């Protein structure tokens, strides 16, 4: 629950992220799937993901529970 709450807080701070979900990746990595506003340029996407990662990293308990993080992206157009 704590990791989910930490991720949710970080994701909700970004206006270009709609839906998100969490999944398990290889080697126990946390996979954060995010729905992005369609048409964002790559530099903007990188900035968003860096901010989300940094926000999660500032939460000591979440950081202690997460070995690695990866992101999966999809557009949030609903199509």
PDB file of C-alpha atoms in Angstrom:
ATOM      1  CA  UNK A   1       0.000   0.000   0.000  1.00  0.00           C
ATOM      2  CA  UNK A   2       2.766   2.487   0.809  1.00  0.00           C
ATOM      3  CA  UNK A   3       4.481   2.097  -2.569  1.00  0.00           C
ATOM      4  CA  UNK A   4       1.163   2.509  -4.395  1.00  0.00           C
ATOM      5  CA  UNK A   5       0.410   5.664  -2.416  1.00  0.00           C
ATOM      6  CA  UNK A   6       3.884   7.104  -3.094  1.00  0.00           C
ATOM      7  CA  UNK A   7       3.571   6.419  -6.825  1.00  0.00           C
ATOM      8  CA  UNK A   8       0.036   7.801  -6.913  1.00  0.00           C
ATOM      9  CA  UNK A   9       1.166  11.019  -5.239  1.00  0.00           C
ATOM     10  CA  UNK A  10       4.029  11.429  -7.722  1.00  0.00           C
ATOM     11  CA  UNK A  11       1.876  10.637 -10.756  1.00  0.00           C
ATOM     12  CA  UNK A  12      -1.037  12.859  -9.743  1.00  0.00           C
ATOM     13  CA  UNK A  13       1.314  15.848  -9.594  1.00  0.00           C
ATOM     14  CA  UNK A  14       1.768  15.585 -13.380  1.00  0.00           C
ATOM     15  CA  UNK A  15      -1.049  17.044 -15.472  1.00  0.00           C
ATOM     16  CA  UNK A  16       0.006  15.100 -18.582  1.00  0.00           C
ATOM     17  CA  UNK A  17      -0.439  11.725 -16.882  1.00  0.00           C
ATOM     18  CA  UNK A  18      -3.931  10.294 -16.806  1.00  0.00           C
ATOM     19  CA  UNK A  19      -4.338   6.727 -15.677  1.00  0.00           C
ATOM     20  CA  UNK A  20      -1.556   4.685 -14.144  1.00  0.00           C
ATOM     21  CA  UNK A  21      -1.116   1.146 -12.922  1.00  0.00           C
ATOM     22  CA  UNK A  22       1.605  -0.875 -11.240  1.00  0.00           C
ATOM     23  CA  UNK A  23       2.977  -4.222 -12.319  1.00  0.00           C
ATOM     24  CA  UNK A  24       5.903  -6.515 -11.554  1.00  0.00           C
ATOM     25  CA  UNK A  25       8.849  -6.585 -13.932  1.00  0.00           C
ATOM     26  CA  UNK A  26      11.932  -8.728 -14.298  1.00  0.00           C
ATOM     27  CA  UNK A  27      13.951  -9.280 -11.168  1.00  0.00           C
ATOM     28  CA  UNK A  28      11.282  -7.765  -8.953  1.00  0.00           C
ATOM     29  CA  UNK A  29      11.384  -4.360 -10.610  1.00  0.00           C
ATOM     30  CA  UNK A  30       8.363  -2.129 -10.224  1.00  0.00           C
ATOM     31  CA  UNK A  31       6.775  -1.292 -13.575  1.00  0.00           C
ATOM     32  CA  UNK A  32       4.758   1.912 -13.629  1.00  0.00           C
ATOM     33  CA  UNK A  33       2.399   2.045 -16.593  1.00  0.00           C
ATOM     34  CA  UNK A  34       1.302   5.578 -17.364  1.00  0.00           C
ATOM     35  CA  UNK A  35      -1.200   7.023 -19.768  1.00  0.00           C
ATOM     36  CA  UNK A  36       0.150  10.209 -21.291  1.00  0.00           C
ATOM     37  CA  UNK A  37      -1.485  13.066 -23.130  1.00  0.00           C
ATOM     38  CA  UNK A  38      -1.204  12.175 -26.838  1.00  0.00           C
ATOM     39  CA  UNK A  39       1.389  13.977 -28.922  1.00  0.00           C
ATOM     40  CA  UNK A  40       3.870  14.925 -26.229  1.00  0.00           C
ATOM     41  CA  UNK A  41       7.402  15.414 -27.560  1.00  0.00           C
ATOM     42  CA  UNK A  42      10.079  13.041 -26.284  1.00  0.00           C
ATOM     43  CA  UNK A  43      11.919  15.687 -24.220  1.00  0.00           C
ATOM     44  CA  UNK A  44       8.691  16.521 -22.375  1.00  0.00           C
ATOM     45  CA  UNK A  45       8.040  12.827 -21.679  1.00  0.00           C
ATOM     46  CA  UNK A  46      11.565  12.434 -20.306  1.00  0.00           C
ATOM     47  CA  UNK A  47      11.077  15.434 -18.007  1.00  0.00           C
ATOM     48  CA  UNK A  48       7.795  14.038 -16.691  1.00  0.00           C
ATOM     49  CA  UNK A  49       9.243  10.597 -15.992  1.00  0.00           C
ATOM     50  CA  UNK A  50      12.322  12.069 -14.316  1.00  0.00           C
ATOM     51  CA  UNK A  51      10.110  14.131 -12.000  1.00  0.00           C
ATOM     52  CA  UNK A  52       7.973  11.107 -11.128  1.00  0.00           C
ATOM     53  CA  UNK A  53      11.067   9.014 -10.402  1.00  0.00           C
ATOM     54  CA  UNK A  54      12.603  11.774  -8.300  1.00  0.00           C
ATOM     55  CA  UNK A  55       9.400  12.225  -6.307  1.00  0.00           C
ATOM     56  CA  UNK A  56       9.239   8.511  -5.530  1.00  0.00           C
ATOM     57  CA  UNK A  57      12.930   8.502  -4.568  1.00  0.00           C
ATOM     58  CA  UNK A  58      12.348  11.224  -1.964  1.00  0.00           C
ATOM     59  CA  UNK A  59      10.003   8.887  -0.085  1.00  0.00           C
ATOM     60  CA  UNK A  60      12.389   6.889   2.096  1.00  0.00           C
ATOM     61  CA  UNK A  61      10.020   4.018   2.809  1.00  0.00           C
ATOM     62  CA  UNK A  62       9.057   3.603  -0.844  1.00  0.00           C
ATOM     63  CA  UNK A  63      12.712   3.791  -1.873  1.00  0.00           C
ATOM     64  CA  UNK A  64      13.571   1.046   0.638  1.00  0.00           C
ATOM     65  CA  UNK A  65      10.850  -1.216  -0.804  1.00  0.00           C
ATOM     66  CA  UNK A  66      11.635  -0.698  -4.503  1.00  0.00           C
ATOM     67  CA  UNK A  67      14.690  -2.341  -6.076  1.00  0.00           C
ATOM     68  CA  UNK A  68      14.241  -0.846  -9.545  1.00  0.00           C
ATOM     69  CA  UNK A  69      11.643   1.120 -11.504  1.00  0.00           C
ATOM     70  CA  UNK A  70      10.746   1.073 -15.167  1.00  0.00           C
ATOM     71  CA  UNK A  71       8.017   2.862 -17.059  1.00  0.00           C
ATOM     72  CA  UNK A  72       5.648   1.654 -19.767  1.00  0.00           C
ATOM     73  CA  UNK A  73       3.941   4.363 -21.737  1.00  0.00           C
ATOM     74  CA  UNK A  74       0.675   4.547 -23.618  1.00  0.00           C
ATOM     75  CA  UNK A  75      -1.359   7.453 -24.831  1.00  0.00           C
ATOM     76  CA  UNK A  76      -4.357   8.384 -22.747  1.00  0.00           C
ATOM     77  CA  UNK A  77      -6.661   9.125 -25.688  1.00  0.00           C
ATOM     78  CA  UNK A  78      -9.002   6.294 -24.821  1.00  0.00           C
ATOM     79  CA  UNK A  79      -8.647   4.654 -28.238  1.00  0.00           C
TER      80      UNK A  79
END
